């Protein structure tokens, strides 16, 4: 169980979102973010050198408790503080700002993406023009150049600044992208020349003031520029250096999908065990009796057991200084692809198995599924990252760590997909940039990355001694994602594949309550469906009309 359970005793973490206005809900996430950040007490070294404390936060169960607060913290500590720390080593004037960021005295936002330039961020249009006195003029030339999504509106008690990525213009020459420190508001009102337009709430998410932000000739001091005025010798390498913390984020925020999955499995599992229906004989039985109810819960538990073994191994590889940068980033992409798919697939079926109760955010599952979609596109869209990774592997620009157990089914799957795709690429006259590659191989890139990651996860769990029944169910679940390939290449008939799953489910079914309790997430779950008592308290607090309520029969119309 995460040590942050102590925070749950604070009133701040016990208030119901539904009792607050949307403005106060947003501020609550900011206050929670501050409390969690101060609990961890990050030092600049934790951020710069990716210490165990940095990784422990991203895997903390409290992140799933309030994803909005988590989002603010990972932006603050990884993207903003991490970027600032790179320059603070040589520029002492930034060191105090890094400390203020890590104590959450101020809030920093990372402002790269533009409305018209999402993944095409290197072609962003925001400009920062050097003036004769050494200051800069920050300007948004058109709506498509406005910064998209970072929360920038005034929130009481949280002065905000942005690390704004802009094109440095010196004497009419474009000197490529640089980060600039730009104060956005003082917690009460926007700074002169800065306009924030708050977007509607994202579907299923806790409120956060995601915004479209533009700059109308904002004057910045010379110290706002992070980096040199000189034109870079290699614009591509300069851009990759400027946004290098995004690569760290690809790996870090993906690990947060594990506590999200644990929370979903716990709620669906406990609800399934307590929910009763009447059988044909007139007796009450748990809905968990049915195999269709057991499948998504037990598969999720098997995935969790495997990922618990895999993620620490991946972090150890990721932080190995001898690992090349492309392979390091590729590890993060594999983790992101595998965990994103697991949470989306499991989340859908876990919510569905809760029936009408699964439709409501307050029962966690559908909310978590929708929140995790944000993680899948943050710090690099999973699909686009997978296209790039697969293409580079096919072109033999680098290779992933080799399989330690090449005879396993999942290792054969990975090897087979890559070999077949390479063979097909060699027959294409226009290569990896042609129309045929786009039509034939592009759709196969994400499944290939998932296959690589699933093999790595399985091997990590095998080497870590994960229980054979859990490992067998994880393997069966992966096989059933591509049943035709295993039938064609491994001689596994459809019936054999289903038998493999059936045996593993049979072995784990009697242990489900033990496995659910072992997740250690009960304190972080407030879903009413977890118990009859919780549901009674929840219903008692709902707006009530009629004989049992204190209001007249109808709401007053405002139309």
mmCIF file of C-alpha atoms in Angstrom, residues 37-38 41-45 76-77 81 84-85 88 92-106 161:
data_model
loop_
_atom_site.group_PDB
_atom_site.id
_atom_site.type_symbol
_atom_site.label_atom_id
_atom_site.label_comp_id
_atom_site.label_asym_id
_atom_site.label_seq_id
_atom_site.Cartn_x
_atom_site.Cartn_y
_atom_site.Cartn_z
ATOM 1 C CA UNK A 37 4.213 17.351 -4.038
ATOM 2 C CA UNK A 38 5.208 18.655 -0.615
ATOM 3 C CA UNK A 41 9.662 16.705 -0.989
ATOM 4 C CA UNK A 42 11.427 16.489 -4.349
ATOM 5 C CA UNK A 43 14.910 17.971 -4.597
ATOM 6 C CA UNK A 44 16.349 19.175 -7.935
ATOM 7 C CA UNK A 45 18.562 16.072 -7.966
ATOM 8 C CA UNK A 76 5.283 20.688 -12.729
ATOM 9 C CA UNK A 77 7.996 18.279 -11.638
ATOM 10 C CA UNK A 81 11.308 21.594 -13.244
ATOM 11 C CA UNK A 84 14.548 24.416 -15.867
ATOM 12 C CA UNK A 85 17.061 22.268 -14.015
ATOM 13 C CA UNK A 88 19.884 26.099 -13.784
ATOM 14 C CA UNK A 92 22.079 30.453 -10.803
ATOM 15 C CA UNK A 93 19.183 32.886 -11.312
ATOM 16 C CA UNK A 94 16.990 29.921 -12.260
ATOM 17 C CA UNK A 95 17.868 27.780 -9.247
ATOM 18 C CA UNK A 96 15.508 29.595 -6.898
ATOM 19 C CA UNK A 97 12.661 29.222 -9.392
ATOM 20 C CA UNK A 98 13.280 25.465 -9.553
ATOM 21 C CA UNK A 99 12.958 25.285 -5.754
ATOM 22 C CA UNK A 100 9.729 27.301 -5.829
ATOM 23 C CA UNK A 101 8.348 24.968 -8.472
ATOM 24 C CA UNK A 102 9.242 21.841 -6.481
ATOM 25 C CA UNK A 103 7.629 23.246 -3.340
ATOM 26 C CA UNK A 104 4.563 24.248 -5.394
ATOM 27 C CA UNK A 105 4.823 27.878 -4.255
ATOM 28 C CA UNK A 106 4.237 28.730 -7.909
ATOM 29 C CA UNK A 161 4.106 30.886 -15.332
#
